[in-house]
Coordinates of C-alpha atoms in Angstrom, one line a residue:
X1 CA -64.1 -67.7 -1.5
X2 CA -61.9 -66.0 1.1
X3 CA -59.2 -68.5 0.2
X4 CA -59.4 -67.5 -3.5
X5 CA -59.2 -63.8 -2.6
X6 CA -56.2 -64.5 -0.3
X7 CA -54.5 -66.4 -3.1
X8 CA -55.2 -63.6 -5.6
X9 CA -53.8 -61.0 -3.2
X10 CA -50.7 -63.1 -2.6
X11 CA -50.2 -63.5 -6.4
X12 CA -50.5 -59.7 -6.8
X13 CA -48.0 -59.1 -4.0
X14 CA -45.6 -61.6 -5.4
X15 CA -45.8 -60.1 -8.9
X16 CA -45.3 -56.6 -7.4
X17 CA -42.2 -57.9 -5.5
X18 CA -40.9 -59.5 -8.7
X19 CA -41.4 -56.3 -10.7
X20 CA -39.7 -54.2 -8.0
X21 CA -36.8 -56.7 -7.8
X22 CA -36.5 -56.7 -11.6
X23 CA -36.5 -52.9 -11.6
X24 CA -33.8 -52.8 -9.0
X25 CA -31.8 -55.4 -10.9
X26 CA -32.1 -53.5 -14.1
X27 CA -31.2 -50.2 -12.3
X28 CA -28.1 -51.9 -11.0
X29 CA -27.2 -53.1 -14.4
X30 CA -27.6 -49.6 -15.9
X31 CA -25.5 -48.1 -13.2
X32 CA -22.8 -50.7 -13.6
X33 CA -22.8 -50.1 -17.4
X34 CA -22.5 -46.4 -16.8
X35 CA -19.7 -46.6 -14.3
X36 CA -17.8 -49.1 -16.4
X37 CA -18.1 -46.9 -19.4
X38 CA -16.7 -43.9 -17.6
X39 CA -13.9 -45.8 -16.0
X40 CA -12.9 -47.0 -19.5
X41 CA -13.0 -43.4 -20.8
X42 CA -10.8 -42.3 -17.9
X43 CA -8.3 -45.1 -18.7
X44 CA -8.2 -43.9 -22.3
X45 CA -7.7 -40.3 -21.2
X46 CA -4.8 -41.2 -18.9
X47 CA -3.0 -43.5 -21.3
X48 CA 0.6 -42.7 -22.2
X49 CA -0.4 -42.4 -25.9
X50 CA -3.9 -40.9 -25.9
X51 CA -6.1 -42.2 -28.7
X52 CA -8.3 -39.2 -29.4
X53 CA -10.5 -41.0 -31.9
X54 CA -11.2 -43.8 -29.4
X55 CA -12.2 -41.3 -26.7
X56 CA -14.4 -39.4 -29.1
X57 CA -16.1 -42.7 -30.1
X58 CA -16.9 -43.4 -26.4
X59 CA -18.2 -39.9 -25.8
X60 CA -20.5 -40.0 -28.8
X61 CA -22.2 -43.3 -27.9
X62 CA -24.8 -44.2 -25.3
X63 CA -24.6 -47.5 -23.5
X64 CA -27.5 -47.0 -21.0
X65 CA -31.3 -46.5 -21.5
X66 CA -34.1 -44.4 -20.1
X67 CA -33.2 -41.8 -17.5
X68 CA -29.8 -43.3 -17.1
X69 CA -29.1 -42.5 -20.7
X70 CA -29.9 -38.8 -20.0
X71 CA -27.5 -38.9 -17.1
X72 CA -24.8 -40.6 -19.3
X73 CA -25.3 -38.2 -22.2
X74 CA -25.2 -35.1 -19.9
X75 CA -22.0 -36.2 -18.3
X76 CA -20.4 -37.1 -21.6
X77 CA -21.3 -33.7 -23.0
X78 CA -19.5 -32.2 -20.0
X79 CA -16.5 -34.5 -20.6
X80 CA -16.6 -33.8 -24.3
X81 CA -16.5 -30.0 -23.9
X82 CA -13.7 -30.3 -21.3
X83 CA -11.8 -32.7 -23.5
X84 CA -12.1 -30.4 -26.6
X85 CA -10.9 -27.4 -24.6
X86 CA -7.9 -29.4 -23.3
X87 CA -7.1 -30.5 -26.8
X88 CA -7.2 -26.9 -28.0
X89 CA -4.8 -25.9 -25.2
X90 CA -2.4 -28.8 -26.1
X91 CA -2.4 -27.9 -29.8
X92 CA -1.4 -24.3 -28.9
X93 CA 1.3 -25.3 -26.4
X94 CA 2.8 -27.7 -29.0
X95 CA 2.5 -25.3 -31.9
X96 CA 5.9 -25.1 -33.6
X97 CA 5.1 -21.6 -34.8
X98 CA 5.7 -20.4 -31.2
X99 CA 9.4 -21.3 -31.5
X100 CA 9.5 -19.8 -35.0
X101 CA 8.4 -16.3 -34.2
X102 CA 11.9 -14.8 -33.3
X103 CA 13.9 -16.5 -36.0
X104 CA 15.7 -15.0 -39.0
X105 CA 13.5 -17.1 -41.2
X106 CA 10.3 -15.5 -39.8
X107 CA 11.9 -12.0 -40.0
X108 CA 12.5 -12.6 -43.7
X109 CA 9.1 -14.1 -44.4
X110 CA 6.9 -11.7 -42.4
X111 CA 9.1 -8.6 -41.8
X112 CA 9.3 -5.9 -41.6
X113 CA 5.8 -4.9 -40.7
X114 CA 5.1 -8.4 -39.2
X115 CA 1.4 -8.2 -39.9
X116 CA 0.9 -12.0 -39.8
X117 CA 3.1 -12.4 -36.7
X118 CA 1.4 -9.7 -34.7
X119 CA -2.0 -11.1 -35.6
X120 CA -0.9 -14.6 -34.6
X121 CA 0.4 -13.4 -31.2
X122 CA -2.7 -11.4 -30.4
X123 CA -5.1 -14.2 -31.4
X124 CA -3.1 -16.9 -29.6
X125 CA -2.9 -15.0 -26.4
X126 CA -6.7 -14.3 -26.5
X127 CA -7.4 -18.0 -27.2
X128 CA -5.2 -19.1 -24.4
X129 CA -6.8 -16.8 -21.9
X130 CA -10.2 -18.0 -22.9
X131 CA -9.1 -21.6 -22.7
X132 CA -7.6 -21.1 -19.3
X133 CA -10.8 -19.5 -17.9
X134 CA -12.8 -22.3 -19.4
X135 CA -10.4 -25.0 -18.1
X136 CA -10.8 -23.5 -14.6
X137 CA -14.6 -23.5 -14.9
X138 CA -14.7 -27.2 -15.7
X139 CA -13.3 -28.0 -12.3
X140 CA -16.3 -26.4 -10.5
X141 CA -19.4 -28.2 -9.4
X142 CA -21.5 -25.3 -10.9
X143 CA -20.2 -25.9 -14.4
X144 CA -20.5 -29.7 -14.2
X145 CA -24.1 -29.5 -12.9
X146 CA -25.1 -27.1 -15.6
X147 CA -25.2 -30.0 -18.0
X148 CA -28.0 -31.8 -16.2
X149 CA -29.9 -29.1 -14.2
X150 CA -32.4 -28.4 -17.0
X151 CA -33.1 -32.1 -17.8
X152 CA -36.1 -32.4 -15.4
X153 CA -34.9 -35.7 -13.9
X154 CA -35.9 -37.2 -10.6
X155 CA -33.7 -36.3 -7.6
X156 CA -32.3 -39.8 -7.6
X157 CA -30.7 -39.4 -11.0
X158 CA -29.5 -35.9 -10.3
X159 CA -27.9 -37.1 -7.1
X160 CA -26.3 -40.0 -9.0
X161 CA -24.8 -37.5 -11.5
X162 CA -23.7 -35.2 -8.7
X163 CA -22.4 -37.8 -6.1
X164 CA -21.1 -40.6 -8.2
X165 CA -19.9 -38.8 -11.4
X166 CA -19.2 -35.2 -10.6
X167 CA -18.1 -36.0 -7.1
X168 CA -15.0 -37.8 -8.5
X169 CA -13.8 -34.9 -10.7
X170 CA -14.9 -31.6 -9.2
X171 CA -11.6 -31.3 -7.4
X172 CA -8.6 -30.4 -9.7
X173 CA -6.4 -33.3 -10.7
X174 CA -2.7 -33.4 -10.0
X175 CA -2.1 -32.0 -13.5
X176 CA -4.3 -28.9 -12.9
X177 CA -1.5 -26.6 -11.7
X178 CA 0.8 -27.9 -14.4
X179 CA -1.6 -27.0 -17.2
X180 CA -2.3 -23.6 -15.6
X181 CA 1.5 -22.9 -15.3
X182 CA 2.2 -24.0 -18.8
X183 CA -0.5 -21.7 -20.2
X184 CA 1.0 -18.8 -18.2
X185 CA 4.5 -19.6 -19.5
X186 CA 3.4 -19.5 -23.1
X187 CA 1.5 -16.3 -22.6
X188 CA 4.7 -14.8 -21.1
X189 CA 6.7 -16.0 -24.1
X190 CA 4.1 -14.4 -26.4
X191 CA 4.3 -11.2 -24.5
X192 CA 8.0 -11.0 -24.8
X193 CA 7.9 -12.0 -28.5
X194 CA 5.4 -9.2 -29.0
X195 CA 7.8 -6.7 -27.5
X196 CA 10.6 -8.0 -29.8
X197 CA 8.4 -7.9 -32.9
X198 CA 7.1 -4.4 -32.1
X199 CA 10.7 -3.2 -31.6
X200 CA 11.8 -4.6 -34.9
X201 CA 8.7 -3.1 -36.6
X202 CA 9.4 0.3 -35.1
X203 CA 13.0 0.2 -36.1
X204 CA 12.7 -1.6 -39.4
X205 CA 15.2 0.6 -41.2
X206 CA 17.9 -0.2 -38.7
X207 CA 18.3 -3.9 -39.2
X208 CA 18.7 -6.6 -41.9
X209 CA 19.2 -10.3 -42.1
X210 CA 22.8 -11.4 -43.2
X211 CA 23.8 -15.0 -43.3
X212 CA 20.6 -16.1 -41.5
X213 CA 21.3 -13.7 -38.6
X214 CA 19.8 -10.3 -37.6
X215 CA 22.3 -7.4 -37.9
X216 CA 21.7 -3.9 -36.5
X217 CA 23.2 -0.7 -37.9
X218 CA 24.1 0.6 -34.5
X219 CA 25.1 -1.0 -31.2
X220 CA 22.4 0.7 -29.1
X221 CA 19.6 -1.0 -31.0
X222 CA 21.5 -4.3 -31.0
X223 CA 21.8 -4.2 -27.3
X224 CA 18.2 -3.3 -26.8
X225 CA 17.2 -6.3 -29.0
X226 CA 19.5 -8.6 -27.1
X227 CA 18.0 -7.5 -23.8
X228 CA 14.5 -8.1 -25.0
X229 CA 15.3 -11.5 -26.4
X230 CA 17.3 -12.6 -23.3
X231 CA 14.1 -12.3 -21.2
X232 CA 13.1 -15.6 -22.8
X233 CA 15.9 -17.4 -21.0
X234 CA 15.0 -16.0 -17.5

């Protein structure tokens, strides 16, 4: 009888060990899937020609299950918001309208009150300032952790998110300063452009477009205009 009880206990212990080993194995599989997925997203983001659709497809899917899926989805939400903000910044920085503001063509199209141009400058500056603030926030641990703090996960999964995922990106990348400087440069260009447009609007009876060039009726205003525009080349 004792022998049967001993065998039964041994079987229970063996089953428990197998289940624990299987659980650990499955956990390792899940973590491997998660890390592989994020590495591939990082590779797509750092490619010379970024495929936005491919990145979005990765960010929208879930390759893990259970609590790992919650970790994955939380981090992907963080990446998605960061990515979308970066795309918005890039679209503004590459907007051809920025180089079109102080042209004879725009003076003819929107002058001489420049309602559309003034609205564009104001809106674009505001958007850039907001994007810049948001961009900075994304490189803080507080912002990254806000995507998982309310998910009520065990400490293990929160630590996995914090140490293995956020830990790799909480410090600004080498491009961080470049992006910040680029935003500041565009805001400065917009500020100068706004000065020029306001000047033209306030003196709208003193200039006209002749042969695709702006011509002032007196030298003083012409010199003031040139001084304002020349700030862009400094």
